[in-house]
Amino acid sequence: MGGRGAPSRRRQAGRRLRYLPTGSFPFLLLLLLLCIQLGGGQKKKENLLAEKVEQLMEWSSRRSIFRMNGDKFRKFIKAPPRNYSMIVMFTALQPQRQCSVCRQANEEYQILANSWRYSSAFCNKLFFSMVDYDEGTDVFQQLNMNSAPTFMHFPPKGRPKRADTFDLQRIGFAAEQLAKWIADRTDIHIRVFRPPNYSGTIALALLVSLVGGLLYLRRNNLEFIYNKTGWAMVSLSYIHGSSQAQFVAESHIILVLNAAITMGMVLLNEAATSKGDVGKRRIICLVGLGLVVFFFSFLLSIFRSKYHGYPYSDLDFE
């Protein structure tokens, strides 16, 4: 039974092979080669993407923002494959360009990139780069870009849309605003950490040290501080005691006081509307508030001395 069954199965297989179309073998061979080629191409893309990400991570380990010329821009930003977002600042930082706004925007951009690099959420899905006009003129021409600074987001897939260009003219270039824009485009949230600003503290310490040093040198002759007659003579020398008359010097003093109050209001408005460093804005606000309170109180004090019985005052200078 076993010997007769084997030749029978071979005869059935031979009949099935004779029933196949004549051109089936070249087609199957072509299909097999195509599958092998597609698999090899996919593997090649994966290797190329891994090399690009590895190179970008190496650059990011050295600096938070890496500079790009035309070749690097086309390789790492324009050419696929790419599974990461790239934020690019197009700028002109060379001294001969005299772009002060570019330098200010670069400072905010550096703060933002450093905040991302040293954050616990740092990953290989977002990178920060820069294209300077003098290093990548061809890139500016390729993008038809004729102004700087400009911030653009290049998504992992597809071309940048209109919203991928940051509206610098309307929003400003503060690091916090840039972080909010990046979160809208990439769903990656960056908490901005600004370096501490000790300029105001240092200036106050120097002023206190100067005044303290002068008082220490005059420590044996400080009667002038408690001499009320001397302070009264200074006041009477320039401020007329009646509301019916006014000295020429008094007019100048009132002018200076009003100018100081105006300056304080300007500083308060600048602190409220500017988009710069938060630390600087806080110092500007405190200085402006101090000018307004101190000099307006001084002005009210002069007014009370001329109009006896005036009930209002801020800081009592009398």
Coordinates of C-alpha atoms in Angstrom, one line a residue:
M1 CA 0.0 0.0 0.0
G2 CA 2.8 2.4 0.9
G3 CA 4.8 1.7 -2.2
R4 CA 1.8 2.3 -4.5
G5 CA 0.7 5.5 -2.7
A6 CA 4.0 7.4 -3.2
P7 CA 4.0 7.3 -7.1
S8 CA 0.4 8.2 -7.1
R9 CA 1.1 11.4 -5.0
R10 CA 4.0 12.3 -7.4
R11 CA 1.7 11.9 -10.4
Q12 CA -0.9 14.2 -8.8
A13 CA 1.8 16.9 -8.0
G14 CA 3.0 16.7 -11.6
R15 CA -0.5 17.2 -13.0
R16 CA -0.9 20.3 -10.7
L17 CA 2.4 21.8 -11.9
R18 CA 1.3 21.2 -15.5
Y19 CA -1.9 23.2 -14.8
L20 CA 0.0 26.4 -13.7
P21 CA 0.2 29.2 -16.3
T22 CA 3.5 29.3 -18.3
G23 CA 4.4 32.9 -17.1
S24 CA 3.8 32.3 -13.4
F25 CA 7.4 31.5 -12.4
P26 CA 8.9 34.8 -13.6
F27 CA 6.0 36.7 -11.9
L28 CA 6.6 34.9 -8.6
L29 CA 10.3 35.6 -8.8
L30 CA 9.7 39.3 -9.5
L31 CA 7.3 39.5 -6.6
L32 CA 9.8 37.9 -4.3
L33 CA 12.6 40.3 -5.4
L34 CA 10.2 43.3 -4.9
C35 CA 9.4 42.2 -1.4
I36 CA 13.1 41.8 -0.6
Q37 CA 13.8 45.3 -2.0
L38 CA 11.0 46.9 -0.1
G39 CA 12.2 45.4 3.1
G40 CA 15.7 46.5 2.4
G41 CA 14.5 50.1 1.7
Q42 CA 12.6 50.2 4.9
K43 CA 15.6 49.0 6.8
K44 CA 17.7 51.6 5.1
K45 CA 15.3 54.4 6.1
E46 CA 15.3 53.2 9.7
N47 CA 19.1 53.2 9.8
L48 CA 19.2 56.7 8.2
L49 CA 16.7 58.1 10.8
A50 CA 18.6 56.5 13.7
E51 CA 21.8 58.1 12.4
K52 CA 20.2 61.6 12.1
V53 CA 18.6 61.4 15.6
E54 CA 21.9 60.2 17.1
Q55 CA 23.8 63.1 15.5
L56 CA 21.2 65.6 16.8
M57 CA 21.3 64.2 20.3
E58 CA 25.1 64.5 20.2
W59 CA 24.9 68.1 19.2
S60 CA 22.3 68.8 21.9
S61 CA 24.5 67.3 24.5
R62 CA 27.2 69.9 23.7
R63 CA 24.9 72.9 23.3
S64 CA 21.2 73.6 23.5
I65 CA 21.1 75.4 20.1
F66 CA 23.2 74.2 17.2
R67 CA 23.9 76.3 14.2
M68 CA 23.1 75.1 10.7
N69 CA 24.3 76.0 7.2
G70 CA 22.5 75.1 4.0
D71 CA 23.7 71.5 3.8
K72 CA 22.8 70.7 7.4
F73 CA 19.4 72.4 7.0
R74 CA 18.5 70.3 3.9
K75 CA 19.8 67.1 5.5
F76 CA 18.3 67.3 9.0
I77 CA 15.2 69.5 8.4
K78 CA 14.0 69.3 4.8
A79 CA 14.9 65.7 3.8
P80 CA 13.0 62.7 5.1
P81 CA 12.9 60.5 7.1
R82 CA 12.2 62.6 10.2
N83 CA 10.2 61.8 13.4
Y84 CA 11.1 64.9 15.4
S85 CA 10.1 68.5 15.5
M86 CA 12.7 71.2 14.8
I87 CA 12.4 74.8 16.0
V88 CA 14.6 77.1 13.9
M89 CA 15.5 80.7 14.5
F90 CA 16.4 82.6 11.3
T91 CA 18.6 85.5 12.4
A92 CA 21.5 87.8 11.6
L93 CA 23.8 88.1 14.6
Q94 CA 26.9 89.3 12.8
P95 CA 28.0 92.8 14.1
Q96 CA 27.9 94.3 10.6
R97 CA 24.2 93.5 10.3
Q98 CA 23.5 95.8 13.3
C99 CA 20.4 93.8 14.3
S100 CA 19.8 94.6 18.0
V101 CA 16.4 92.9 17.9
C102 CA 18.2 89.7 16.8
R103 CA 20.5 89.8 19.8
Q104 CA 17.6 90.3 22.2
A105 CA 15.6 87.5 20.6
N106 CA 18.6 85.2 20.7
E107 CA 18.9 85.7 24.5
E108 CA 15.3 84.7 25.0
Y109 CA 15.7 81.8 22.6
Q110 CA 18.8 80.6 24.5
I111 CA 16.8 80.7 27.8
L112 CA 14.0 78.6 26.2
A113 CA 16.4 76.1 24.7
N114 CA 18.4 75.7 28.0
S115 CA 15.1 75.2 29.9
W116 CA 14.3 72.3 27.6
R117 CA 17.7 70.8 27.6
Y118 CA 18.0 70.6 31.3
S119 CA 14.4 69.6 32.0
S120 CA 13.3 66.2 33.1
A121 CA 11.0 65.9 30.0
F122 CA 13.9 66.3 27.5
C123 CA 13.7 63.8 24.7
N124 CA 14.6 63.3 21.1
K125 CA 11.3 64.6 19.8
L126 CA 12.2 68.3 19.8
F127 CA 15.4 70.1 18.9
F128 CA 16.4 73.8 18.7
S129 CA 18.6 75.1 15.9
M130 CA 19.6 78.4 14.3
V131 CA 20.4 79.6 10.8
D132 CA 22.4 82.8 10.5
Y133 CA 22.0 84.8 7.3
D134 CA 25.7 85.0 6.8
E135 CA 26.1 81.2 7.2
G136 CA 22.9 80.1 5.3
T137 CA 22.1 82.7 2.7
D138 CA 20.8 79.9 0.4
V139 CA 18.3 78.8 3.1
F140 CA 16.9 82.3 3.3
Q141 CA 16.5 82.4 -0.5
Q142 CA 14.9 79.0 -0.6
L143 CA 12.3 80.0 1.9
N144 CA 11.8 83.5 0.4
M145 CA 12.7 85.0 3.7
N146 CA 13.7 88.7 3.9
S147 CA 13.4 89.6 7.5
A148 CA 15.0 88.5 10.8
P149 CA 14.5 87.3 13.4
T150 CA 11.9 84.7 12.5
F151 CA 11.0 81.6 14.4
M152 CA 9.6 78.5 12.5
H153 CA 8.5 75.1 13.5
F154 CA 9.2 72.2 11.1
P155 CA 6.9 69.3 12.0
P156 CA 7.9 65.6 11.8
K157 CA 5.7 65.0 8.7
G158 CA 4.6 67.3 6.0
R159 CA 5.4 70.9 5.3
P160 CA 5.1 73.8 7.8
K161 CA 1.8 75.5 7.9
R162 CA 1.0 79.2 8.4
A163 CA 0.7 78.6 12.2
D164 CA 4.1 77.1 12.3
T165 CA 5.6 80.6 11.8
F166 CA 5.7 82.5 15.1
D167 CA 3.9 85.8 15.1
L168 CA 6.7 87.9 16.6
Q169 CA 5.3 91.3 15.7
R170 CA 2.1 90.7 17.6
I171 CA 3.2 88.5 20.5
G172 CA 6.9 89.5 21.0
F173 CA 9.8 87.1 21.6
A174 CA 9.7 86.4 25.3
A175 CA 10.7 82.9 26.2
E176 CA 7.4 82.2 27.9
Q177 CA 5.5 83.2 24.7
L178 CA 7.7 81.0 22.6
A179 CA 7.1 78.1 25.0
K180 CA 3.4 78.5 24.7
W181 CA 3.6 78.6 20.9
I182 CA 5.7 75.4 20.9
A183 CA 3.2 73.7 23.1
D184 CA 0.4 74.5 20.7
R185 CA 2.3 73.1 17.7
T186 CA 4.0 70.0 19.3
D187 CA 2.1 69.2 22.5
I188 CA 5.4 69.5 24.3
H189 CA 5.3 71.8 27.3
I190 CA 8.5 73.6 28.4
R191 CA 8.8 75.2 31.8
V192 CA 11.0 78.3 31.4
F193 CA 13.7 78.8 34.0
R194 CA 15.4 82.1 33.9
P195 CA 18.8 82.7 35.5
P196 CA 18.7 84.9 38.6
N197 CA 19.3 88.6 38.1
Y198 CA 21.2 90.1 41.0
S199 CA 21.8 93.6 39.4
G200 CA 19.1 95.3 41.5
T201 CA 20.4 93.6 44.7
I202 CA 24.0 94.6 43.9
A203 CA 23.1 98.2 43.1
L204 CA 21.1 98.5 46.4
A205 CA 24.0 96.9 48.3
L206 CA 26.5 99.4 46.8
L207 CA 24.2 102.3 47.7
V208 CA 23.8 101.1 51.3
S209 CA 27.6 100.5 51.5
L210 CA 28.3 104.0 50.2
V211 CA 25.9 105.7 52.6
G212 CA 27.1 103.6 55.5
G213 CA 30.7 104.3 54.6
L214 CA 30.1 108.1 54.5
L215 CA 28.3 108.0 57.8
Y216 CA 31.1 105.9 59.4
L217 CA 33.7 108.5 58.2
R218 CA 31.5 111.3 59.8
R219 CA 30.6 109.3 62.8
N220 CA 32.1 111.9 65.2
N221 CA 30.2 114.8 63.5
L222 CA 26.7 113.7 62.8
E223 CA 24.9 116.7 64.4
F224 CA 23.9 117.9 60.9
I225 CA 21.4 115.1 60.6
Y226 CA 19.5 116.2 63.7
N227 CA 19.8 119.9 63.0
K228 CA 16.1 120.9 62.4
T229 CA 17.1 124.5 62.0
G230 CA 19.4 123.7 59.1
W231 CA 16.8 121.6 57.3
A232 CA 14.2 124.4 57.9
M233 CA 16.6 127.0 56.4
V234 CA 17.1 124.9 53.3
S235 CA 13.4 124.5 52.9
L236 CA 12.7 128.2 53.5
S237 CA 15.5 129.2 51.1
Y238 CA 13.7 127.7 48.1
I239 CA 10.0 127.3 49.1
H240 CA 7.9 130.4 49.8
G241 CA 5.7 130.0 52.9
S242 CA 2.7 131.7 51.4
S243 CA 0.3 130.6 48.7
Q244 CA 0.4 134.1 47.3
A245 CA 4.0 134.0 46.1
Q246 CA 6.6 131.6 44.6
F247 CA 10.3 131.7 44.2
V248 CA 12.0 131.1 40.9
A249 CA 13.9 128.2 42.4
E250 CA 10.6 126.8 43.7
S251 CA 9.3 126.7 40.2
H252 CA 12.3 124.6 39.1
I253 CA 11.8 122.3 42.1
I254 CA 8.1 121.7 41.3
L255 CA 9.1 121.1 37.7
V256 CA 11.7 118.5 38.7
L257 CA 9.2 116.8 41.1
N258 CA 6.6 116.5 38.3
A259 CA 9.2 115.2 35.9
A260 CA 10.2 112.5 38.5
I261 CA 6.5 111.5 39.0
T262 CA 6.1 111.3 35.2
M263 CA 9.2 109.2 34.9
G264 CA 7.8 106.8 37.5
M265 CA 4.5 106.5 35.6
V266 CA 6.4 105.8 32.4
L267 CA 8.5 103.0 34.1
L268 CA 5.3 101.5 35.6
N269 CA 3.7 101.4 32.1
E270 CA 6.9 99.9 30.6
A271 CA 7.0 97.2 33.2
A272 CA 3.3 96.3 32.6
T273 CA 3.4 96.3 28.7
S274 CA 6.9 95.1 27.8
K275 CA 7.7 91.4 26.9
G276 CA 11.3 91.3 28.2
D277 CA 12.9 89.6 31.1
V278 CA 10.6 89.2 34.1
G279 CA 13.4 90.1 36.6
K280 CA 14.1 93.4 34.8
R281 CA 10.4 94.2 34.6
R282 CA 10.1 93.6 38.3
I283 CA 13.0 96.0 39.1
I284 CA 11.6 98.6 36.7
C285 CA 8.2 98.3 38.4
L286 CA 9.7 98.8 41.9
V287 CA 11.8 101.8 40.8
G288 CA 8.8 103.4 39.1
L289 CA 6.5 102.8 42.1
G290 CA 9.2 104.3 44.4
L291 CA 9.5 107.4 42.2
V292 CA 5.8 108.0 42.2
V293 CA 5.2 107.5 45.9
F294 CA 8.3 109.4 47.1
F295 CA 8.1 112.5 44.8
F296 CA 4.3 112.7 44.9
S297 CA 4.4 112.7 48.7
F298 CA 7.1 115.4 48.6
L299 CA 5.0 117.4 46.2
L300 CA 2.0 117.1 48.6
S301 CA 4.2 118.1 51.5
I302 CA 5.2 121.3 49.7
F303 CA 1.5 122.0 48.9
R304 CA 0.6 121.6 52.6
S305 CA 3.3 124.0 53.7
K306 CA 1.9 126.6 51.3
Y307 CA -1.8 125.9 51.9
H308 CA -2.1 125.5 55.6
G309 CA -4.8 123.2 56.8
Y310 CA -4.6 120.9 53.6
P311 CA -5.5 117.5 55.1
Y312 CA -4.1 115.0 52.6
S313 CA -0.6 113.5 52.4
D314 CA 1.1 110.2 51.5
L315 CA 4.5 110.2 53.2
D316 CA 4.8 112.8 55.9
F317 CA 7.9 114.9 55.3
E318 CA 7.0 117.4 57.9

